[in-house]
Amino acid sequence: MKPKKQKRVGAFVCRCGINIGSVVDTREVAAALGQRPDVAVAQEYVYMCSDPGQELIRQAVEKEGLDAVVVGCCTPNLHLKTFRKAAGTRGVNPFQVEVANIREQCAWVHQEDKAAATRKAIRIIGSLVDKAHGNRALTPAKVGIRKRALVIGAGIAGIQAALDIADAGYPVLLADRLPNIGGRMAQLSETFPTLDCSQCILTPRTVECGQHPNIELLTYAEVEAVSGFIGNFTVRIRKKATYVDWDKCVGCGICTQKCPSKVSSQFDRGLVDRRAISIPFPQAIPNRATLDAAHCRQLGRGKACGVCAKVCPAGAIDYAMQDRVIEEEVGAIVVATGYDLFAKAQVGEYGYGQIRDVVDGLEFERILSASGPFAGQVRRPSDGKEPQTVVFIKCVGSRDPEHGYPYCSKICCMYTAKQAMLYKHRVHHGRAYIFYIDVRTPGKDYEEFYQRTQAEGVTYVRGRVSRLYQEGERIVVQGVDTLVGRKVEVTADLVVLATAVTPSQGAKDLARKLNLATNEHGFFSEAHPKMRPVESITSGFFLAGTCVGPRDIPETVAHASGAASKVLALFSREALETDPVIATVDQEICSGCGLCVAACAYGARQLDPKRHKATVIVSLCQGCGACAMVCPNSATQHENFRTDQIMAMVDDLVLA
């Protein structure tokens, strides 16, 4: 039998400037690797990812006849593709290229012991040399792309993403859990720093969405499950019963006027009541009524009512309507679920929930709004009187790791300045005080807007509020002015809390359904915060707007357009190459126990009912390796991560 030819492996060590070179002696590492009998050539260079560095690899492949390449550098997340392409131009199979991370996993964590870091770098790269010898040449499979997108969340981020994709000629499903699109922006009065009417700049976009031939609205709907992979997702969506046939409803609003049942209005943040059947606001898209079954006399309380059905001129009321679950096929999913506000009741010293005239920022937006409960006149929720003194308190829950969240909510400084200015515009003789820790204005014309707020008579007090309490009809606010070092007490008619921006309700549950990662606060995690800010770590899912973290409207719109551009880049391709580094099953020794089927989070494993053997759905397998971990007899192996390869790597790391 002809002896098997030993693979020729080249090892290359990157200094990464001083990132690695200041800690690891890269020349010593290259020299040590060059002494290994299984390394054909070993070289080091200052920046392997640079053009000269890649050329060095290409020349070595040609000169030494290399079959495989190992590069000791930074994380493979950044440069694996770079080196695969470089070696690939000289005929090396891309899956014969390995990256050994000696920056994050060595240089950065052993800066105080350079000798030990150098020894560790030799072992790390050596272990990848062992793996490279066991690697097999692999070829990606190609799959088609369904060029249709789903956008989850129809606030300004979802609307912008949907319009950008639809304008490029691709169909879009725009889903939202509410009966209408528009999100938080629909609740705002004016927007900073230009003081544009929020509805005036939002409504054209919502109308365009509602009339766009490539956009299908799925409002009052929630995603239940997603299966598949990038380019080919199947999404189960629950369309909640509205009890109104929207094909018949004309949005005349007669039912909303005659309905005898009242319930607190979510859109108006509980400042007023709405009817059990309602249209949230006059510019709502779709402009159709929705019946709240829980508060309907007929449906929720079992009483004979039927007023809405009697007065509806279109005969659109349908008390027998049920939820429907539909399945849709899409190729990409944009998550744009927006934000909520910190639960104010958790900040007991500010009296929210106990004192009626302590409101949050969104409630004050509704008070200021021309479409709000007071038609744009500033009124107190408790008695409808015009407040003569208003106190704004910033950083409620933000930058407060003990009671809330450690991060800055970013938009509070600007919207508080805007609200104080608008209050002064409506109540010229009124007094506005803003308690603050500091003022942050990182945006175009934001600093000038802040200066204008002060010039128009708003008083800024640097310090935290320690306590507030009700005294008669008014609210006593006590704090400390840290600039002059004395106590401050203001007797106010209304207090506005600028509470922390938090992930939207249900974001964590949605992340679980979509297999997406979130950070410690519940915001969706980007694939890379700087280089891939609109991509998630799961291929085919893109992120837009405040579901990633606090941001203002211009940033949100730009972020959403960035996500849409990624979708369009995906749709511009005719086919996708699937990663061949996936699991396989040795049918000869598979016992058919099914443990791998239960362990697979992607639904990529199934049992053949006749042969009682596990099989892999190649297009769904993400190569996570969970199936190989639970397989009791090693029938499941991972391409290029076989047990013998891993044991060889361990030997090199432990015994060298």
XYZ file of C-alpha atoms in Angstrom:
656
model
C 0.000 0.000 0.000
C 1.352 3.376 -0.984
C 2.126 5.478 2.137
C -0.067 8.493 2.622
C 1.640 11.741 1.785
C 2.054 14.007 4.812
C 0.305 17.317 4.487
C 2.583 20.331 4.169
C 1.461 22.956 6.666
C 2.770 26.511 6.835
C 2.645 28.517 10.090
C 2.571 32.309 10.056
C 2.750 34.574 13.107
C 1.429 38.129 13.163
C 2.765 40.826 15.450
C -0.391 42.919 14.989
C 1.734 45.982 15.623
C 2.108 46.162 19.386
C -1.145 44.331 20.126
C 0.658 40.989 20.038
C 4.262 41.999 19.434
C 4.639 43.960 22.675
C 3.768 40.885 24.733
C 4.569 37.809 22.644
C 8.033 37.279 21.170
C 6.736 36.442 17.704
C 10.190 35.669 16.314
C 10.704 33.082 19.038
C 7.276 31.654 18.279
C 8.045 31.348 14.573
C 11.428 29.770 15.340
C 9.851 27.206 17.670
C 7.180 26.311 15.130
C 9.830 25.994 12.440
C 11.482 23.248 14.498
C 8.379 21.076 14.347
C 8.711 18.216 11.871
C 5.091 18.684 10.801
C 5.568 22.360 9.856
C 7.000 22.976 6.390
C 7.680 26.662 6.907
C 7.188 29.211 9.712
C 7.398 32.981 9.291
C 6.424 36.073 11.238
C 5.434 39.545 10.052
C 4.205 42.808 11.501
C 0.736 42.761 9.918
C -0.249 39.475 8.291
C -3.620 40.912 7.270
C -1.958 43.650 5.197
C -1.371 43.226 1.479
C 2.341 42.492 2.000
C 1.433 39.988 4.727
C -1.051 38.184 2.491
C 1.471 38.211 -0.343
C 3.981 36.602 2.016
C 1.511 33.752 2.555
C 0.772 33.400 -1.149
C 4.460 33.209 -2.015
C 5.097 30.642 0.712
C 2.248 28.482 -0.582
C 3.761 28.498 -4.050
C 7.398 28.092 -3.003
C 6.842 25.438 -0.330
C 3.947 23.652 -1.964
C 1.753 24.095 1.102
C -1.499 22.149 1.488
C -2.651 24.004 4.613
C -2.037 27.302 6.376
C -2.204 28.313 10.042
C -2.032 31.985 10.969
C -1.437 33.058 14.565
C -3.091 36.466 14.877
C -6.304 37.998 16.252
C -9.782 36.484 16.403
C -10.898 34.411 13.392
C -14.107 36.464 13.391
C -12.106 39.306 11.860
C -9.626 37.759 9.461
C -10.397 34.109 8.718
C -12.035 35.092 5.426
C -9.033 37.264 4.538
C -6.554 34.419 4.891
C -8.841 31.877 3.255
C -9.030 34.106 0.181
C -5.283 34.742 0.175
C -4.410 31.031 0.318
C -7.294 30.181 -1.987
C -5.762 32.239 -4.801
C -2.886 29.747 -4.837
C -5.065 26.655 -4.824
C -5.364 25.890 -1.101
C -8.839 24.707 -0.117
C -10.321 27.448 2.133
C -11.167 24.912 4.836
C -7.495 23.979 5.083
C -6.828 27.422 6.556
C -6.906 27.936 10.331
C -6.553 31.008 12.519
C -5.007 30.686 15.986
C -6.129 33.508 18.234
C -3.026 34.683 20.067
C -4.265 38.225 20.640
C -7.497 38.040 22.688
C -6.689 34.600 24.101
C -3.015 35.218 24.820
C -1.404 38.657 24.444
C -4.256 40.639 25.940
C -4.659 38.419 28.991
C -0.973 37.812 29.805
C 0.560 41.251 29.473
C 2.412 40.944 32.782
C 4.252 37.743 31.874
C 5.763 37.889 28.403
C 7.711 34.646 28.665
C 4.593 32.703 29.623
C 2.617 34.438 26.885
C 5.205 33.421 24.305
C 5.093 29.795 25.465
C 1.317 29.836 25.339
C 1.296 31.313 21.822
C 3.538 28.450 20.648
C 1.105 25.928 22.110
C -2.000 27.601 20.698
C -0.607 27.775 17.169
C 0.841 24.279 17.507
C -2.585 22.905 18.416
C -4.037 24.442 15.260
C -1.204 22.880 13.250
C -2.344 19.497 14.597
C -5.907 20.308 13.608
C -4.844 21.451 10.150
C -3.174 18.085 9.532
C -6.513 16.400 10.190
C -8.660 18.819 8.185
C -10.359 17.640 5.031
C -10.918 19.724 1.942
C -14.583 20.757 1.932
C -16.859 22.293 -0.655
C -19.822 24.559 0.213
C -23.233 23.674 -1.168
C -25.364 26.288 -2.884
C -28.959 27.097 -1.979
C -31.424 29.542 -3.462
C -32.652 32.707 -1.758
C -36.284 33.633 -1.199
C -36.206 37.339 -2.003
C -38.878 38.477 0.402
C -38.291 40.156 3.773
C -40.083 40.232 7.106
C -39.758 43.345 9.272
C -40.809 42.837 12.897
C -41.899 46.110 14.451
C -43.525 48.992 12.612
C -42.134 52.035 14.374
C -40.033 54.490 12.421
C -37.150 51.988 12.214
C -39.326 49.213 10.812
C -41.093 51.610 8.464
C -37.816 52.956 7.086
C -36.359 49.479 6.596
C -39.544 48.238 4.922
C -39.707 51.216 2.559
C -36.050 50.922 1.565
C -36.420 47.226 0.751
C -39.765 47.686 -0.980
C -38.505 50.630 -3.052
C -35.755 48.362 -4.362
C -38.452 46.101 -5.772
C -38.651 43.320 -3.177
C -41.821 42.311 -1.307
C -41.913 43.039 2.435
C -44.116 41.846 5.291
C -44.295 44.584 7.928
C -45.565 43.110 11.196
C -46.473 44.808 14.452
C -48.183 43.625 17.606
C -50.322 46.780 17.712
C -53.323 47.402 15.436
C -51.530 50.273 13.697
C -48.064 51.228 12.515
C -46.074 54.225 13.710
C -44.680 53.021 17.036
C -43.463 55.448 19.682
C -42.976 58.276 17.201
C -46.732 58.427 16.685
C -47.088 59.360 20.359
C -44.687 62.299 20.244
C -45.629 65.955 19.964
C -42.727 67.779 18.294
C -39.241 66.465 17.598
C -35.914 68.018 18.546
C -34.009 70.061 17.523
C -36.173 71.382 14.668
C -39.512 71.174 16.515
C -41.181 69.499 13.546
C -44.602 68.093 14.347
C -43.955 64.387 14.805
C -47.138 63.339 13.028
C -46.418 65.737 10.165
C -43.143 64.002 9.314
C -44.269 60.494 10.259
C -47.660 60.344 8.564
C -46.303 60.570 4.992
C -44.159 57.536 5.743
C -46.993 55.531 7.304
C -49.288 56.409 4.409
C -46.588 55.368 1.948
C -46.241 52.062 3.773
C -49.973 51.498 3.733
C -50.201 52.143 -0.010
C -46.921 50.645 -1.208
C -47.497 47.804 -3.689
C -44.559 45.826 -2.274
C -45.499 46.127 1.410
C -48.044 43.929 3.140
C -49.075 45.099 6.600
C -49.529 42.458 9.291
C -50.692 44.555 12.237
C -52.083 43.142 15.462
C -49.834 40.168 14.812
C -46.990 38.484 16.669
C -44.273 36.093 15.576
C -44.647 32.700 17.242
C -41.789 30.710 15.737
C -39.111 30.848 13.075
C -37.418 27.903 11.402
C -34.999 27.606 8.522
C -31.840 29.497 7.728
C -30.586 32.584 5.931
C -32.344 32.960 2.621
C -35.029 30.419 3.510
C -36.995 31.098 6.682
C -40.461 29.840 7.572
C -42.234 32.126 10.047
C -45.351 31.300 12.061
C -47.322 34.467 12.809
C -50.386 34.776 14.996
C -52.895 37.308 13.698
C -54.966 38.300 16.684
C -58.685 38.610 16.313
C -59.822 42.218 15.926
C -63.521 41.211 15.908
C -63.893 43.678 13.066
C -63.777 42.672 9.414
C -61.202 45.156 8.135
C -62.220 44.479 4.553
C -65.626 45.927 5.412
C -64.673 48.550 8.022
C -64.348 52.056 6.589
C -62.962 53.689 9.735
C -65.990 55.950 10.196
C -65.585 55.768 13.986
C -69.307 55.555 14.802
C -68.748 52.391 16.836
C -66.002 54.092 18.876
C -68.426 56.865 19.806
C -71.363 54.658 20.755
C -69.545 51.887 22.646
C -70.596 52.048 26.335
C -67.443 50.374 27.750
C -64.448 52.478 28.710
C -60.883 51.453 29.430
C -57.646 53.333 30.033
C -56.038 54.385 26.757
C -52.615 52.813 26.188
C -51.851 55.186 23.342
C -52.506 58.179 25.616
C -50.547 56.508 28.424
C -53.540 56.221 30.709
C -54.240 59.966 30.794
C -57.749 59.424 29.420
C -60.079 56.547 28.660
C -60.893 55.043 25.307
C -63.782 52.831 24.276
C -63.574 49.054 24.174
C -63.717 49.357 20.407
C -61.354 52.014 19.176
C -59.051 53.507 16.578
C -55.909 54.669 18.465
C -55.477 58.067 16.794
C -56.891 59.959 13.816
C -53.920 59.313 11.480
C -53.706 55.592 12.310
C -52.660 53.251 9.500
C -54.616 51.039 8.985
C -57.501 53.284 9.983
C -59.655 50.427 11.188
C -61.386 49.723 14.477
C -60.242 47.000 16.873
C -62.421 45.502 19.568
C -60.723 44.878 22.925
C -62.376 41.591 23.890
C -61.204 41.730 27.503
C -63.148 44.947 28.116
C -66.085 44.374 25.791
C -69.421 43.816 27.533
C -70.476 41.346 24.900
C -67.257 39.316 24.702
C -65.468 39.912 27.971
C -68.285 40.175 30.447
C -70.891 37.963 28.848
C -73.511 40.712 28.844
C -75.866 41.356 26.004
C -74.674 44.556 24.394
C -73.979 44.494 20.663
C -74.075 48.282 20.331
C -71.118 48.392 17.934
C -72.724 45.781 15.680
C -76.001 47.686 15.689
C -74.492 51.036 14.735
C -71.880 49.811 12.245
C -73.138 50.897 8.804
C -70.803 48.445 7.042
C -71.785 45.362 9.054
C -68.117 44.824 9.900
C -68.436 43.615 13.497
C -67.721 39.898 13.853
C -67.958 38.618 17.433
C -67.095 35.077 16.284
C -63.701 36.032 14.854
C -60.804 33.898 16.098
C -57.020 34.265 16.100
C -55.390 32.879 12.980
C -51.911 31.389 12.660
C -50.319 31.810 9.273
C -47.004 30.676 7.825
C -44.901 32.913 5.622
C -41.724 32.183 3.667
C -39.052 34.894 3.744
C -35.340 35.152 3.035
C -34.353 37.801 5.584
C -35.754 39.168 8.833
C -35.276 42.686 10.209
C -35.921 43.107 13.929
C -37.092 46.621 14.837
C -39.003 46.174 18.066
C -38.245 49.583 19.557
C -38.191 50.467 23.229
C -40.179 50.912 26.402
C -39.605 53.036 29.475
C -38.277 52.049 32.873
C -41.007 51.089 35.311
C -41.378 54.338 37.238
C -43.010 52.657 40.167
C -39.576 51.221 40.984
C -38.356 54.704 41.861
C -40.439 55.147 44.989
C -38.955 58.460 46.050
C -40.448 60.141 42.996
C -44.016 59.259 43.893
C -45.021 57.825 40.535
C -48.304 55.959 40.791
C -49.129 57.682 44.077
C -49.131 61.311 42.994
C -51.327 61.793 39.923
C -49.379 64.780 38.638
C -46.060 62.920 38.419
C -45.828 61.734 34.816
C -43.159 60.250 32.592
C -41.758 61.698 29.395
C -44.154 59.897 27.062
C -47.168 60.985 29.113
C -45.992 64.572 28.825
C -45.590 64.067 25.077
C -49.263 63.140 24.932
C -50.147 66.188 27.038
C -48.238 68.417 24.608
C -49.537 66.725 21.461
C -52.225 68.401 19.381
C -53.844 64.960 19.021
C -53.494 64.296 22.752
C -56.124 64.274 25.466
C -55.936 68.056 26.014
C -55.610 69.038 22.330
C -52.114 70.417 22.887
C -52.960 72.623 25.884
C -50.763 71.919 28.894
C -53.016 70.561 31.635
C -52.514 68.573 34.832
C -53.890 65.024 34.749
C -55.440 65.385 38.216
C -57.720 68.386 37.712
C -57.116 69.724 34.193
C -55.628 72.976 35.497
C -52.774 74.693 33.716
C -49.539 74.035 35.659
C -47.709 77.202 36.608
C -44.512 75.441 37.632
C -43.161 72.253 36.075
C -40.141 70.316 37.330
C -38.319 67.923 35.029
C -36.088 65.248 36.572
C -33.525 63.574 34.343
C -31.698 60.259 34.635
C -34.548 58.456 36.429
C -33.379 54.860 36.254
C -30.558 55.723 33.836
C -26.956 55.811 35.010
C -28.202 54.299 38.238
C -26.896 50.749 38.723
C -28.402 50.483 42.200
C -32.024 51.227 41.260
C -32.119 50.973 37.491
C -29.644 50.699 34.668
C -25.994 51.789 34.471
C -26.164 53.032 30.887
C -27.101 56.487 29.573
C -30.465 56.592 27.807
C -29.001 59.138 25.412
C -32.198 60.895 24.297
C -33.413 62.203 27.669
C -31.272 65.374 27.748
C -32.634 66.501 24.420
C -36.292 65.568 24.800
C -36.387 67.112 28.271
C -34.986 70.363 26.852
C -37.575 70.191 24.076
C -40.445 69.549 26.477
C -39.379 72.406 28.756
C -39.158 74.723 25.754
C -42.574 73.670 24.443
C -44.063 74.208 27.894
C -42.659 77.736 27.921
C -44.108 78.299 24.430
C -47.569 77.248 25.605
C -47.473 78.791 29.107
C -45.439 81.961 28.657
C -45.448 82.957 32.312
C -44.789 79.405 33.520
C -41.615 78.353 35.306
C -39.667 75.279 34.212
C -36.875 73.667 36.236
C -34.688 70.811 35.034
C -32.749 68.777 37.607
C -29.795 67.102 35.908
C -26.515 65.271 36.555
C -24.952 66.667 33.408
C -26.116 67.608 29.922
C -25.184 65.539 26.875
C -25.852 66.969 23.419
C -24.044 64.738 20.875
C -25.904 65.552 17.684
C -26.205 68.061 14.891
C -27.557 71.362 16.242
C -28.223 69.751 19.623
C -25.884 71.994 21.634
C -27.415 75.079 20.045
C -30.881 73.795 20.950
C -29.788 73.315 24.567
C -28.413 76.855 24.680
C -31.677 78.143 23.232
C -33.638 76.348 25.941
C -31.684 78.193 28.609
C -32.053 81.494 26.760
C -35.828 81.056 26.736
C -35.946 80.952 30.507
C -35.703 77.307 31.507
C -33.759 76.930 34.772
C -31.237 74.100 34.993
C -30.367 72.822 38.488
C -27.335 70.546 38.661
C -28.143 67.860 41.183
C -30.333 64.906 41.948
C -33.765 65.107 43.505
C -33.767 63.325 46.831
C -37.464 63.389 47.577
C -40.804 64.736 46.454
C -44.177 64.678 48.161
C -47.628 66.112 47.747
C -48.698 69.087 49.806
C -52.271 70.091 49.071
C -52.685 70.368 45.312
C -49.004 70.916 44.727
C -45.833 68.819 44.786
C -42.792 69.713 46.843
C -39.534 68.745 45.140
C -36.411 68.623 47.289
C -32.882 68.254 46.009
C -29.376 69.646 46.138
C -27.760 72.132 43.780
C -24.258 70.703 43.640
C -22.850 73.766 41.872
C -23.530 76.056 44.836
C -23.658 73.348 47.486
C -27.044 74.066 48.988
C -30.446 72.450 49.295
C -33.100 73.327 46.756
C -36.863 73.101 47.220
C -39.329 73.806 44.428
C -43.090 73.699 44.793
C -44.422 72.423 41.483
C -47.774 71.776 39.872
C -46.470 68.996 37.631
C -43.386 66.767 37.690
C -42.023 65.033 34.575
C -39.656 62.078 34.963
C -37.156 61.355 32.189
C -37.047 57.628 32.752
C -34.577 55.117 31.357
C -35.044 53.666 27.900
C -35.387 49.885 28.141
C -35.947 47.069 25.636
C -39.517 46.749 24.451
C -41.849 44.465 26.298
C -41.503 40.966 24.956
C -38.085 41.542 23.364
C -36.458 38.763 25.363
C -39.203 36.330 24.473
C -38.864 37.257 20.798
C -35.083 36.843 21.002
C -35.615 33.320 22.329
C -37.979 32.492 19.474
C -35.541 33.845 16.888
C -32.419 32.356 18.524
C -30.893 35.823 18.799
C -28.571 37.046 21.525
C -29.288 39.951 23.859
C -27.004 41.851 26.186
C -27.322 41.917 29.971
C -30.010 44.594 29.761
C -32.125 42.815 27.157
C -31.196 44.807 24.040
C -30.440 42.741 20.945
C -26.727 42.121 20.407
C -24.973 43.083 17.196
C -22.561 40.718 15.439
C -19.907 43.362 16.137
C -20.718 46.726 17.776
C -18.416 48.686 15.475
C -17.923 46.739 12.248
C -21.290 44.930 11.945
C -23.725 47.152 13.853
C -26.877 46.137 11.943
C -26.247 42.395 11.774
C -27.081 39.894 14.475
C -24.862 36.950 15.289
C -27.367 34.684 13.504
C -27.147 34.911 9.724
C -30.180 36.337 7.989
C -31.388 38.434 10.962
C -30.714 42.161 10.886
C -31.256 44.779 13.593
C -32.703 48.265 13.257
C -33.241 51.120 15.683
C -33.637 51.134 19.438
C -33.996 47.382 19.789
C -30.172 47.504 19.897
C -29.919 50.404 22.350
C -31.082 53.986 22.951
C -30.834 56.289 19.938
C -32.641 59.326 18.571
C -34.783 59.514 15.439
C -32.039 60.487 12.924
C -29.812 57.696 14.188
C -32.716 55.259 14.132
C -33.581 56.076 10.530
C -29.940 55.755 9.446
C -29.579 52.477 11.346
C -32.723 51.098 9.708
C -31.492 52.046 6.251
C -28.237 50.278 7.077
C -30.143 47.111 7.967
C -32.169 47.395 4.763
C -28.973 47.745 2.712
C -27.727 44.467 4.170
C -30.967 42.777 3.149
C -30.651 44.192 -0.362
C -27.045 42.984 -0.577
C -28.289 39.512 0.334
C -31.112 39.665 -2.218
C -28.707 40.793 -4.954
C -27.160 37.336 -4.966
C -28.581 34.450 -6.953
C -27.574 31.773 -4.432
C -25.937 31.331 -1.039
C -23.063 29.066 -0.185
C -23.699 27.028 2.958
C -20.880 26.466 5.414
C -19.712 22.835 4.994
C -18.293 22.735 8.539
C -21.302 20.859 9.863
C -22.149 17.609 11.609
C -22.276 14.199 9.924
C -23.574 10.817 11.077
C -21.814 7.466 10.711
C -24.835 5.336 9.879
C -22.959 2.136 10.722
C -22.625 2.912 14.400
C -25.599 5.236 15.011
C -27.857 3.564 17.603
C -30.869 5.752 16.845
C -31.161 6.919 20.462
C -32.392 10.347 19.343
C -30.375 12.370 21.856
C -28.945 14.463 19.029
C -32.432 15.281 17.747
C -33.395 16.698 21.128
C -30.115 18.595 21.439
C -30.350 20.367 18.088
C -31.657 23.916 18.521
C -32.055 24.415 14.776
C -34.248 21.435 13.905
C -31.470 20.083 11.715
C -31.613 16.508 13.036
C -34.239 13.866 12.516
C -34.632 10.127 12.970
C -35.300 7.963 9.970
C -38.445 6.110 11.125
C -37.645 2.994 9.109
C -33.924 2.642 9.703
C -33.936 4.217 13.173
C -30.868 6.207 12.308
C -30.203 9.908 12.802
C -29.854 12.072 9.727
C -28.752 15.663 9.205
C -30.699 18.302 7.279
C -27.640 19.942 5.778
C -29.299 23.243 4.946
C -30.424 23.748 8.552
C -27.284 22.619 10.385
C -25.395 25.567 11.873
C -22.357 23.543 12.912
C -22.758 24.312 16.611
C -21.607 20.833 17.644
C -24.302 20.226 20.272
C -25.268 16.919 18.625
C -21.692 15.652 18.699
C -21.485 16.478 22.399
C -24.449 14.296 23.351
C -23.820 11.379 20.979
C -22.972 8.427 23.281
C -21.045 6.380 20.721
C -19.404 9.117 18.617
C -21.517 8.324 15.581
C -21.944 12.055 15.125
C -18.790 13.830 14.092
C -18.232 17.426 13.143
C -16.479 18.120 9.873
C -12.915 19.255 10.648
C -13.671 19.025 14.376
C -13.530 15.250 14.688
C -12.711 13.675 18.025
C -9.239 12.612 16.885
C -8.473 16.189 15.837
C -9.655 17.638 19.112
C -7.670 15.092 21.135
C -4.551 15.905 19.117
C -5.058 19.584 19.902
C -5.518 18.830 23.587
C -2.352 16.762 23.620
C -0.441 19.628 22.080
C -1.801 22.119 24.570
C -1.339 19.957 27.650
C 1.679 17.793 26.951
C 3.900 20.061 24.875
